[in-house]
Coordinates of C-alpha atoms in Angstrom, one line a residue:
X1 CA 5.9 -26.2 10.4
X2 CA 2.8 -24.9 10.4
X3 CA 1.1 -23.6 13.1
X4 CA -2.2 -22.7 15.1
X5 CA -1.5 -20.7 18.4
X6 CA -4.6 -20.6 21.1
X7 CA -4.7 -17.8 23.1
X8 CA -1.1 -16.7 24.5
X9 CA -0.4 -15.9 28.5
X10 CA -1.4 -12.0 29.1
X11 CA 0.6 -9.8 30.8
X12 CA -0.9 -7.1 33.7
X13 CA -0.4 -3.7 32.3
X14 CA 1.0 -1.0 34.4
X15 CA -0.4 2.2 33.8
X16 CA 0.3 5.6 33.8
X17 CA 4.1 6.1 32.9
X18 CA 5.9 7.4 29.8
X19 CA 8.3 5.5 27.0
X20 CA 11.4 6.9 29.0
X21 CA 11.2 4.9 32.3
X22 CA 13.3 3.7 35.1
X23 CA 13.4 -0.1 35.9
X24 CA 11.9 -1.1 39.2
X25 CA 14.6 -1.2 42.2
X26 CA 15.2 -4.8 43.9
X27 CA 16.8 -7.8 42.4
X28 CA 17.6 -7.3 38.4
X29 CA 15.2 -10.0 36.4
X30 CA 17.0 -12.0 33.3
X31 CA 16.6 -12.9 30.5
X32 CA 13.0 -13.2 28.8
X33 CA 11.8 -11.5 32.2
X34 CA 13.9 -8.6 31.9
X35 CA 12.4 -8.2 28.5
X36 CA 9.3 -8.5 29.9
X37 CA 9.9 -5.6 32.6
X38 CA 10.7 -3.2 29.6
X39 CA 7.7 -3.9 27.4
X40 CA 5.6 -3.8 30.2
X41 CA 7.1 0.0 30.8
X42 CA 6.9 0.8 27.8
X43 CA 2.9 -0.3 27.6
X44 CA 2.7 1.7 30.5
X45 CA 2.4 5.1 28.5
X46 CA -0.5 7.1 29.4
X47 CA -1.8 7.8 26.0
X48 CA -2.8 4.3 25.9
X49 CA -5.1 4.3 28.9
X50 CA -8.6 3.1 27.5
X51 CA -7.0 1.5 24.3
X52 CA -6.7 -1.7 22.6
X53 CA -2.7 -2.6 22.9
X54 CA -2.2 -6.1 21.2
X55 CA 1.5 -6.9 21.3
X56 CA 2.7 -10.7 20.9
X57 CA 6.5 -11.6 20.5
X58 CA 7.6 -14.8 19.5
X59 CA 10.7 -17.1 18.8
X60 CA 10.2 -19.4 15.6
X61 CA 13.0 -21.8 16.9
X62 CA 11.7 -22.7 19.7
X63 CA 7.6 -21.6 19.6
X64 CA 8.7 -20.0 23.1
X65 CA 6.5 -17.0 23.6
X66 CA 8.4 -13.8 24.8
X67 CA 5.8 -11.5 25.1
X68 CA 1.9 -11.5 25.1
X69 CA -0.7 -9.0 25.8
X70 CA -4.4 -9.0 24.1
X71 CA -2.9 -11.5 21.9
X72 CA -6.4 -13.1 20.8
X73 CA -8.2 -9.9 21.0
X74 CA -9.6 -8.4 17.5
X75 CA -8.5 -5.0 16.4
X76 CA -8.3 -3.3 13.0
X77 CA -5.4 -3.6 11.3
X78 CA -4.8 -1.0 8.7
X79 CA -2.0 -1.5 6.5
X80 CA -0.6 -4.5 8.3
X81 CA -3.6 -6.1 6.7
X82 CA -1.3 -5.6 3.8
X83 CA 0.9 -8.5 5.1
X84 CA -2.4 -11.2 4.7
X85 CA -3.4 -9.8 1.3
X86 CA 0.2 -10.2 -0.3
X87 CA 1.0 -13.7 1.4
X88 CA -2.1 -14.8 0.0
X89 CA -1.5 -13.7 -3.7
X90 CA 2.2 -15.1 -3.7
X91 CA 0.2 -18.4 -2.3
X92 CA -2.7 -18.0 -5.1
X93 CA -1.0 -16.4 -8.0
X94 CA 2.8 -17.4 -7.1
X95 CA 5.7 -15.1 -7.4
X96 CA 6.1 -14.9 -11.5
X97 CA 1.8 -13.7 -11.9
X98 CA 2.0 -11.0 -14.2
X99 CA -0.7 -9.0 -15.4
X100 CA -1.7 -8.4 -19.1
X101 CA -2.8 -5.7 -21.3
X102 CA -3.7 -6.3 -25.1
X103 CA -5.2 -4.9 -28.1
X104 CA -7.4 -6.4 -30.0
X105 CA -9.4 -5.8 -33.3
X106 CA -12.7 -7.5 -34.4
X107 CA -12.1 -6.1 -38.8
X108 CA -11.4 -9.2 -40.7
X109 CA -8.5 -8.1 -42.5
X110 CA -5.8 -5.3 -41.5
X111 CA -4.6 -2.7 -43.8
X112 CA -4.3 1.4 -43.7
X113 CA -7.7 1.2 -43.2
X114 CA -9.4 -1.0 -40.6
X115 CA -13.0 -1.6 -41.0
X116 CA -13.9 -2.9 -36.9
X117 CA -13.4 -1.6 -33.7
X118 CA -9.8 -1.7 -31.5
X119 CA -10.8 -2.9 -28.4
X120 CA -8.1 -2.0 -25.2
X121 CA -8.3 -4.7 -22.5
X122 CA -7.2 -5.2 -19.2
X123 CA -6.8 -7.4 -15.9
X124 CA -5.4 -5.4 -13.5
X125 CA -1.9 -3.9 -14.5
X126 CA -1.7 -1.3 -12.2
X127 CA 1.8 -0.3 -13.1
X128 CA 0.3 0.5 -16.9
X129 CA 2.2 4.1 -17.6
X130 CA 1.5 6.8 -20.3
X131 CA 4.8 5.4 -22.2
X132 CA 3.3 1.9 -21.8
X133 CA 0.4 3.3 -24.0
X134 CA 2.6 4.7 -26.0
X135 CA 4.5 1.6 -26.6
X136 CA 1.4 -0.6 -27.5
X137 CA 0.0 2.6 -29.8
X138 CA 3.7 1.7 -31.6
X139 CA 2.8 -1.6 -32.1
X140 CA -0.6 -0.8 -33.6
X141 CA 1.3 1.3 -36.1
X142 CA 3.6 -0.9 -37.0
X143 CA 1.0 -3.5 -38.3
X144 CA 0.0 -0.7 -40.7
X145 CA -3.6 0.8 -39.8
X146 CA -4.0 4.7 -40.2
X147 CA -7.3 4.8 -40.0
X148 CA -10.1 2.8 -37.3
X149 CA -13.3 3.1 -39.0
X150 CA -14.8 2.0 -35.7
X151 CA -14.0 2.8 -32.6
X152 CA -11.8 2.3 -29.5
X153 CA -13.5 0.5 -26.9
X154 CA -12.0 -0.8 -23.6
X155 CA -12.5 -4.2 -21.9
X156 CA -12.2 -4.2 -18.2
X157 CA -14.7 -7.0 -17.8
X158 CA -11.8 -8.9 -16.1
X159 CA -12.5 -7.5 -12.9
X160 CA -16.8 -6.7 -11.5
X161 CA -17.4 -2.7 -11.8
X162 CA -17.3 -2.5 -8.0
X163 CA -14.7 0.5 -7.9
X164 CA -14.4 1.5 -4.3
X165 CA -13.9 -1.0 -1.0
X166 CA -16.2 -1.7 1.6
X167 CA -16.3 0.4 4.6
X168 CA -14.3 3.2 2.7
X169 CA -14.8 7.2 3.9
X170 CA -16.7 8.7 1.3
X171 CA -14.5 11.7 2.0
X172 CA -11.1 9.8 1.0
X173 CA -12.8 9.1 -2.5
X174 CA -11.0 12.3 -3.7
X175 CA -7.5 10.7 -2.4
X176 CA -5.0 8.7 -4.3
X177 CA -4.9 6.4 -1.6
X178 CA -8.4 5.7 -2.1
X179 CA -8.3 5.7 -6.2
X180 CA -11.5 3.4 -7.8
X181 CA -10.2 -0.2 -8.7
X182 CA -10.4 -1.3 -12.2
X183 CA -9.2 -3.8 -14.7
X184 CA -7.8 -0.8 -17.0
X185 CA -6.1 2.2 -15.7
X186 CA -3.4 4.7 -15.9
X187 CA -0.2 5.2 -13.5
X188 CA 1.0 8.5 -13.3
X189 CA 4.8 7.6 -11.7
X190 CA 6.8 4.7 -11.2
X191 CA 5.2 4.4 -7.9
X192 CA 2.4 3.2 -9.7
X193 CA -0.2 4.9 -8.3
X194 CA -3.2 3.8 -10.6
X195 CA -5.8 5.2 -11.1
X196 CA -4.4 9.0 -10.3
X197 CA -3.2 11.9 -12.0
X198 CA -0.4 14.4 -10.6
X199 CA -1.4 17.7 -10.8
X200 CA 0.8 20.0 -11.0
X201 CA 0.5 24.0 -10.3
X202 CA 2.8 26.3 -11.5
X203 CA 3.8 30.2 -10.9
X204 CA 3.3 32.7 -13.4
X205 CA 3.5 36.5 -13.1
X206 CA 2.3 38.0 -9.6
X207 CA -1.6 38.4 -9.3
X208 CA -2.3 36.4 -12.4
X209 CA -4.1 32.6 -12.5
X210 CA -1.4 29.9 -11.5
X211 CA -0.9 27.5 -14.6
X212 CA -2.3 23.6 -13.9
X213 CA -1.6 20.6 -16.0
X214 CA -2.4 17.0 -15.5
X215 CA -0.1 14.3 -16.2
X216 CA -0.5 12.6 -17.9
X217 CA -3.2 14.9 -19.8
X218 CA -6.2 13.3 -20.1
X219 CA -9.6 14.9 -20.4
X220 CA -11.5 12.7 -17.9
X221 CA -11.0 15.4 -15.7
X222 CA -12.3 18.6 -15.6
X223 CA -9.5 21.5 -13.7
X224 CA -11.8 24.4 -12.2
X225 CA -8.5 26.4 -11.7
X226 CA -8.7 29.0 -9.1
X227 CA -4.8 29.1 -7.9
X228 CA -3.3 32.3 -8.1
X229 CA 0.8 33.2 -8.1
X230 CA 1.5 35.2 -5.5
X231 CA 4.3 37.3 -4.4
X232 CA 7.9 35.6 -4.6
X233 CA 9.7 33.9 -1.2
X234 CA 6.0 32.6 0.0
X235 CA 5.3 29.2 0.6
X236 CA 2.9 27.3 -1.3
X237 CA -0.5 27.1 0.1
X238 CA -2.9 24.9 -3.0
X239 CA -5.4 22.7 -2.1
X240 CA -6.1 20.0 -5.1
X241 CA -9.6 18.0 -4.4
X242 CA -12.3 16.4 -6.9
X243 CA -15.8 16.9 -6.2
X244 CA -16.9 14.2 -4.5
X245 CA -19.0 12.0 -6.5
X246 CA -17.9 13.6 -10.0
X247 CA -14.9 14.2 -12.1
X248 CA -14.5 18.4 -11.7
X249 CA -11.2 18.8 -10.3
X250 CA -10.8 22.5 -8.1
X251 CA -7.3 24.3 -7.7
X252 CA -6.5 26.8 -5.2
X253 CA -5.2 28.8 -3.7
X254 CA -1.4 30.5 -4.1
X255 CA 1.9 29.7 -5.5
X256 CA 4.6 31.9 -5.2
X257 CA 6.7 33.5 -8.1
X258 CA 9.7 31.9 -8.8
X259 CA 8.9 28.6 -6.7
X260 CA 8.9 25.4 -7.9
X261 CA 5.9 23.7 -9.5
X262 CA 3.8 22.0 -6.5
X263 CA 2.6 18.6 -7.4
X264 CA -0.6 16.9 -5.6
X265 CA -2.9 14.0 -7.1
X266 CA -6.3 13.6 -7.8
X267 CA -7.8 10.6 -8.3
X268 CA -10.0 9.6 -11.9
X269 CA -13.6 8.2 -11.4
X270 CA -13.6 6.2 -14.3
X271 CA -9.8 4.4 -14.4
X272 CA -11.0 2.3 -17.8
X273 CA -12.1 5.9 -19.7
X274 CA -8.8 6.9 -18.2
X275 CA -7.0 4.5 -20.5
X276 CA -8.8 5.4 -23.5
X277 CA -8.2 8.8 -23.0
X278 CA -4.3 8.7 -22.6
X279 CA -4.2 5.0 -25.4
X280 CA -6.1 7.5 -27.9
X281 CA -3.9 10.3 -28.0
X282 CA -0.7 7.6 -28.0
X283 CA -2.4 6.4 -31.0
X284 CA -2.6 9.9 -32.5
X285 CA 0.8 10.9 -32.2
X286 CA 2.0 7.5 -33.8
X287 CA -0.4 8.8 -37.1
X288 CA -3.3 6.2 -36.1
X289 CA -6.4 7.8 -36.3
X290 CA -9.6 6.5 -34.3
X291 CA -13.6 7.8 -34.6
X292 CA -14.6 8.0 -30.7
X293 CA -14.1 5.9 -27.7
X294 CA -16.7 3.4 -25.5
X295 CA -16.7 0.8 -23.3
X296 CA -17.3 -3.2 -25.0
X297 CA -16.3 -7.0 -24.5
X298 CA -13.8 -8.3 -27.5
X299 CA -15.5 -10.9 -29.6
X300 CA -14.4 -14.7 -29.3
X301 CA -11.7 -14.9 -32.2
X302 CA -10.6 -11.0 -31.8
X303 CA -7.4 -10.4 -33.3
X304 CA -3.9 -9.8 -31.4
X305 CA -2.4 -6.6 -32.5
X306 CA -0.5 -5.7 -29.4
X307 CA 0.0 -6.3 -26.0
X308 CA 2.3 -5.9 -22.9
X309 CA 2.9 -8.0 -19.2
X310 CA 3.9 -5.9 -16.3
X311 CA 6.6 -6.5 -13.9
X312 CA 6.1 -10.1 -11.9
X313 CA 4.5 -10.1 -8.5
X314 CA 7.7 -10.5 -6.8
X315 CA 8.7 -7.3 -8.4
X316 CA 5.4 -5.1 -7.8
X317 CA 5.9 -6.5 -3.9
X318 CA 8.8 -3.5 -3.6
X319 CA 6.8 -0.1 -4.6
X320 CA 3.5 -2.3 -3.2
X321 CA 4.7 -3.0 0.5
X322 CA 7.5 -0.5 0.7
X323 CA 5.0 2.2 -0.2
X324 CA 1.7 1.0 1.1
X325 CA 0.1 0.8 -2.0
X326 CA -3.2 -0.1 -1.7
X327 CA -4.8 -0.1 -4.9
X328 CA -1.8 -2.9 -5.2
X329 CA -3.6 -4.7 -2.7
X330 CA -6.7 -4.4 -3.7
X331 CA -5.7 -5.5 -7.5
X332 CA -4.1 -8.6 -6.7
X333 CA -7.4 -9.2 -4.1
X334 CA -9.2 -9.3 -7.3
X335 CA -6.8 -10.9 -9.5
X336 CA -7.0 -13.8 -6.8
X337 CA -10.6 -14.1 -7.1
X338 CA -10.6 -14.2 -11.3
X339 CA -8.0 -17.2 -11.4
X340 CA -9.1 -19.3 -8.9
X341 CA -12.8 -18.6 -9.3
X342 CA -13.2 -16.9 -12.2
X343 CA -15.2 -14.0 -10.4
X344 CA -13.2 -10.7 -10.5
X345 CA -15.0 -9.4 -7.4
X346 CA -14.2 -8.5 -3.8
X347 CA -16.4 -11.5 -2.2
X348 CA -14.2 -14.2 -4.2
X349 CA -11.1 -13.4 -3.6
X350 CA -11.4 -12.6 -0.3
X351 CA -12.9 -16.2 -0.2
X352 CA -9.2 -17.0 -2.1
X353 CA -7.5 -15.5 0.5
X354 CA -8.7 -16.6 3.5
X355 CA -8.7 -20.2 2.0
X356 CA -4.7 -19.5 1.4
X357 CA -3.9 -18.4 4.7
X358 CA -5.3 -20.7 6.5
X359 CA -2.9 -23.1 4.7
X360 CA -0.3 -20.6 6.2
X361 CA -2.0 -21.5 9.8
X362 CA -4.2 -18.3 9.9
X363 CA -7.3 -19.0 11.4
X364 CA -10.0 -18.1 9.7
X365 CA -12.5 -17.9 12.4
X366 CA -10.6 -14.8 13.9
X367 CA -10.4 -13.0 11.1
X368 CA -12.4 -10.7 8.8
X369 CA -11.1 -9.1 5.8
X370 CA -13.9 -6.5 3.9
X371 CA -10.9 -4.7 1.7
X372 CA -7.1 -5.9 0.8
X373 CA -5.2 -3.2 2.0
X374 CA -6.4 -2.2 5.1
X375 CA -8.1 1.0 4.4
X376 CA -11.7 -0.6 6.1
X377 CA -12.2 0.0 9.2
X378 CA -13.7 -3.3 9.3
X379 CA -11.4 -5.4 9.0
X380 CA -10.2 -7.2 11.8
X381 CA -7.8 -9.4 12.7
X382 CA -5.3 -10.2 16.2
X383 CA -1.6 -9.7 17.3
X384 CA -1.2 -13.9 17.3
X385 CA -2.5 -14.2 14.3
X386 CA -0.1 -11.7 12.3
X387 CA 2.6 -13.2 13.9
X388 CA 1.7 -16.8 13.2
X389 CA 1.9 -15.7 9.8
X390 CA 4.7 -14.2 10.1
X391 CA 6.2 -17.4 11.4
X392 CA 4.9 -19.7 9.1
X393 CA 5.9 -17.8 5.7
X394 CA 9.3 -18.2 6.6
X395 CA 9.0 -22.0 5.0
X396 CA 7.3 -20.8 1.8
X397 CA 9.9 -20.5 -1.5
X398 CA 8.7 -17.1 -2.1
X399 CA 9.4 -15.8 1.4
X400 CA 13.1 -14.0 0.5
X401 CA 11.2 -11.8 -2.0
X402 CA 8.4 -11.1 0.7
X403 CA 11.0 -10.8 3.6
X404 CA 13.0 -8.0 1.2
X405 CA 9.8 -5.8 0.0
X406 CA 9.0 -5.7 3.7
X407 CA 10.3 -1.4 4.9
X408 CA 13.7 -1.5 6.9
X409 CA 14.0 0.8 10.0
X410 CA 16.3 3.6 9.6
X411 CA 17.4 3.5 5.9
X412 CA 17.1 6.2 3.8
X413 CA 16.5 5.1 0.6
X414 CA 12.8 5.5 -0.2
X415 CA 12.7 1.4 -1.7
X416 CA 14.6 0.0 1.0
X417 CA 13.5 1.8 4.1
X418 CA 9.8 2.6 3.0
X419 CA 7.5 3.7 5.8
X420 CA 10.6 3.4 7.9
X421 CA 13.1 5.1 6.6
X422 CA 13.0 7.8 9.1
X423 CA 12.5 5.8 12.0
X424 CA 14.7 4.2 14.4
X425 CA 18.0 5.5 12.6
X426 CA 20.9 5.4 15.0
X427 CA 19.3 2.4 16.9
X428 CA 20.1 -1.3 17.2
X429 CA 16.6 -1.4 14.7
X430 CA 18.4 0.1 12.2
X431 CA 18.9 -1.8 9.4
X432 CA 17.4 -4.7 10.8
X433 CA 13.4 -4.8 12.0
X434 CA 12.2 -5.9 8.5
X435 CA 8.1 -5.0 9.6
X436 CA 4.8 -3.3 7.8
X437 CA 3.6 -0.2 9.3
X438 CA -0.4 0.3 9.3
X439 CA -1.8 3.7 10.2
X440 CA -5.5 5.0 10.2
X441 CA -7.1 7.5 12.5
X442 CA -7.0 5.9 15.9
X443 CA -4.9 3.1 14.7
X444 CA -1.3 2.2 14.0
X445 CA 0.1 -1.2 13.7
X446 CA 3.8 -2.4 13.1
X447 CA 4.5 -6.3 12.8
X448 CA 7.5 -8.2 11.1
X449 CA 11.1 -9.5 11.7
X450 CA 14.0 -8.4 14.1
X451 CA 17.1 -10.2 14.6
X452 CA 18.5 -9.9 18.3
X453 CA 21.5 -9.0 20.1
X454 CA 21.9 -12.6 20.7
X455 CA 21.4 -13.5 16.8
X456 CA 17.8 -14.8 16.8
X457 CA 15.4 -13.7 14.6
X458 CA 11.7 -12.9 16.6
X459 CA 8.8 -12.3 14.9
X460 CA 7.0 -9.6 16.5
X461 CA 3.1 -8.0 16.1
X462 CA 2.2 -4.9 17.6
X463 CA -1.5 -3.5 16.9
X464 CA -2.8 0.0 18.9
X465 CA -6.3 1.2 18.8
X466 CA -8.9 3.3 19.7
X467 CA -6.0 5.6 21.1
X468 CA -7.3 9.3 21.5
X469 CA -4.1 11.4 21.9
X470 CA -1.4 12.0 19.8
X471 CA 0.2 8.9 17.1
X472 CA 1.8 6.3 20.1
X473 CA 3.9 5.2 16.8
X474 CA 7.2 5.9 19.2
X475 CA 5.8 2.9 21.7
X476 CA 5.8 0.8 18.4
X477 CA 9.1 1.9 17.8
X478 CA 10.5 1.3 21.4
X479 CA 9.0 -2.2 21.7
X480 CA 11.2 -3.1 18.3
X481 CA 14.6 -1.6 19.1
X482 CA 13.9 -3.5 23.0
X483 CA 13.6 -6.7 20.7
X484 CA 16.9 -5.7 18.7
X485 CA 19.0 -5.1 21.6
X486 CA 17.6 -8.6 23.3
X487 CA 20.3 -10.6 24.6
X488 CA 18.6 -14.2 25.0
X489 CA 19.5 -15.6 28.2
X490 CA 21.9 -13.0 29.3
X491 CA 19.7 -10.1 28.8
X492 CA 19.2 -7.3 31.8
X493 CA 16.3 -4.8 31.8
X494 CA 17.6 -1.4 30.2
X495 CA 15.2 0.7 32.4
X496 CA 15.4 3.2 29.5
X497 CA 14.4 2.9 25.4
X498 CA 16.0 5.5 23.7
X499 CA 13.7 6.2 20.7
X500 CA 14.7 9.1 18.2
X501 CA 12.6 11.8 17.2
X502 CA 10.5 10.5 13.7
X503 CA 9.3 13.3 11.4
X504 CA 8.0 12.8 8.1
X505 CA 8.7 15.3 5.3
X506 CA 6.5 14.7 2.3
X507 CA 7.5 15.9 -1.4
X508 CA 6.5 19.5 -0.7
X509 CA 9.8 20.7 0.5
X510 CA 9.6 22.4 4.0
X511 CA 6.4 21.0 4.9
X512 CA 6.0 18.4 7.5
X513 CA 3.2 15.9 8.9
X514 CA 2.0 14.7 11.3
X515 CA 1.9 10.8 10.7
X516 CA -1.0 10.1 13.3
X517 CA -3.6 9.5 10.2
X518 CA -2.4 8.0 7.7
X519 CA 0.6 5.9 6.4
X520 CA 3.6 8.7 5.4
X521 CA 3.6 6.9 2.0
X522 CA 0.1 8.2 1.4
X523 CA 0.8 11.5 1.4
X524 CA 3.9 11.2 -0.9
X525 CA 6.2 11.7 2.6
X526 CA 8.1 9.0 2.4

């Protein structure tokens, strides 16, 4: 059934007290009331005085509302926006949308010698690795050609040449979180992280220059490598960062000798020149020579000489949600807009989008989407309105695949658990809230599914802002293992949420963050 909710009954908030809290003396409330007490406790942490704290809980099977506070109020997102963007592209594109890469000649005939251009083009694929390249270079070579008189010239007029989302930082630009959208680029890892490169900075003898290489190598960046190797049993202390508006890349600082290599990313200004970079050299080491690289359209009546599709959308949901991968979002935000209005661009498929949620009951007049993943700080949206999406996609066919690629509290495995997979181990949550995490400076968000002590499945939506002490992420955390311990009718207030301690290590060994910022995923710690 699809619904529209109105704005839910608020709740007053008591404040001043801690997660850890004692329920009030006198007669024991039951049932939805004794939930009520706890979340109201757990609300009443100080480091939410002064903040926006949107929480709505809700039971599908009966529309009963459990919980309610600042439901209808606005507040930014962050990455739960990630839960309009891919409902919308499952609705637009549907579950088996793949994207396409091809190569394409404009010579009249082939042979060892081709007399046109190669033209590489693109809609999106962001999960396009170096041995994808290398794979379509193969097939070149197979069809005969040694020698392209022309040149190779990509095609990434599938998407507008907008690369970066409005209301971005301009000091993220250098961040793979923030990497330029295109309609061609390059994934370094199977966690696709177009439009980056991993660098990687190795020891060499004590006092001399650290050794760098990019991976894949590609010459789109420039390394200014000032690392050093310093004594052995150090830590690592390198900072990797592109100059902001430009492609020079600066290494520094030390790694020790005898440590392993430590790996950052950098992202690459221009994704399409990117491709062409790493497609060239696959082409060279498969004997095809080419005479330069550019940037064209293929003709009308262009010749096929290879081409690859990329994992279907239900697949890409996985590394995409699990992850937080926003240049994922912000892809299949202009994928949406190409095939439904043949405008590769922001503005349409945002249009797309919100048309396709609000056949999922969204209401458009609440909502403003400027980005696909979250990343803008302009984007807004409320509590109710997550969770009567929430609700709603639990009719569509594609919702098992959606429902899976969704992080699961407490499990370990980096493509199950996600952005939870180090929190609320050892709870009733574990292993069972099925939600999207969302984290920005100021912000973190956490909405999805939990099933109950009693058996029912809720749909919950918690959204903090404009918070000024540490990460409340723990008050998310203790709202959801409340909702897993819920015992319907029968439930007691437990006066105390146990919530475990959540640290984030992130691919550096021995170094930990704080995840306050930014999602875990972002900074490779999860």
């Amino acid at each position: 059934m699809r619904r529209r909710w109105g704005v839910a009954f608020g709740l007053a908030v008591a404040l001043g007290a801690s997660v850890v809290l004692v329920a009030p003396s006198g007669a024991a409330p039951s049932g939805p009331d004794a939930l009520r007490v706890d979340l109201d406790n757990i609300l009443a942490d100080q480091r939410l005085n002064g903040s926006h704290a949107g929480v709505v809980v809700r039971d599908p099977a009966t529309d009963e509302v459990l919980y309610s506070r600042q439901a209808a109020d606005r507040a930014t997102p962050a990455s739960n926006a990630k839960l309009l963007t891919s409902a919308a592209a499952l609705e637009a594109l549907g579950p088996e949308y793949r994207f396409r890469t091809d190569v394409v000649t404009d010579a009249p005939q082939l042979g060892p010698v081709l007399s046109g251009d190669l033209y590489l083009r693109g809609t999106g694929d962001p999960t396009l690795l170096a041995a994808d390249y290398d794979r379509l270079a193969e097939q070149v070579a197979a069809s005969g050609i040694r020698l392209v008189r022309g040149r190779l010239l990509t095609d990434s007029s599938w998407f507008d040449d907008v690369p970066l989302g409005t209301g971005w930082a301009w000091d993220d630009e250098p961040y793979y979180y923030a990497a330029p959208v295109s309609a061609l680029t390059v994934a370094p890892n199977t966690d696709f992280d177009a439009g980056t490169a991993i660098v990687r900075v190795s020891p060499t003898a004590e006092g001399r220059p650290a050794a760098v290489q990019l991976e894949p190598a590609t010459g789109v960046v420039q390394v200014d490598n000032r690392a050093t190797t310093s004594a052995a049993d150090g830590e690592p202390d390198v900072t990797v960062e592109r100059e902001h508006g430009g492609s020079r890349v600066v290494v520094s600082g030390t790694v020790p000798v005898g440590a392993q290599p430590f790996e950052d990313f950098t992202t690459v200004p221009d994704p399409a020149g990117y491709a062409a970079d790493v497609f060239a050299s696959a082409l060279a080491a498969h004997g095809v020579t080419i005479r330069g690289t550019g940037k064209g359209t293929v003709p009308v009546g262009g010749r096929e000489l290879a081409s690859r599709q990329s994992i279907p959308l239900r697949e890409l949901l996985v590394p995409f949600l699990k992850l937080s991968n926003n240049g994922h979002a912000e892809v299949l935000v202009k994928a949406m807009g190409r095939e439904i209005r043949g405008d590769g661009s922001w503005s349409a498929g945002l249009e797309v989008l919100t048309d396709k949620l609000s056949g999922l009951g969204v209401d458009p007049a609440v909502l403003r989407m400027v980005d696909g993943s979250g990343l803008s700080t302009m984007d807004q949206v409320t509590p109710e309105q997550l969770t009567v999406l929430l609700d709603n996609a639990r009719e569509r066919a594609w919702f098992r695949a959606w429902y899976d690629a969704l992080p699961v509290a407490g499990v370990a495995d980096r493509m199950v658990g996600g952005t939870l997979r180090n929190r609320m181990a050892g709870t009733a949550a574990e292993n069972n809230v099925h939600a999207k995490t969302g984290s920005l400076t100021g912000v973190t968000s956490l909405s999805g599914y939990v099933t109950t002590a009693s058996g029912r499945e809720l749909v919950f939506s918690v959204v903090f802002n404009d918070f000024l002490a540490s990460s409340p992420k723990d008050l998310e955390d203790a709202i959801a293992i409340r909702l897993a311990e819920y015992n319907g009718a029968d439930d007691q207030p437990r006066g105390r949420v146990h919530v475990p301690q959540s640290r984030t290590q992130v691919d550096d060994p021995g170094t930990w963050v704080d995840e306050s910022a930014l999602e875990c995923s972002w900074v490779k710690a999860c």
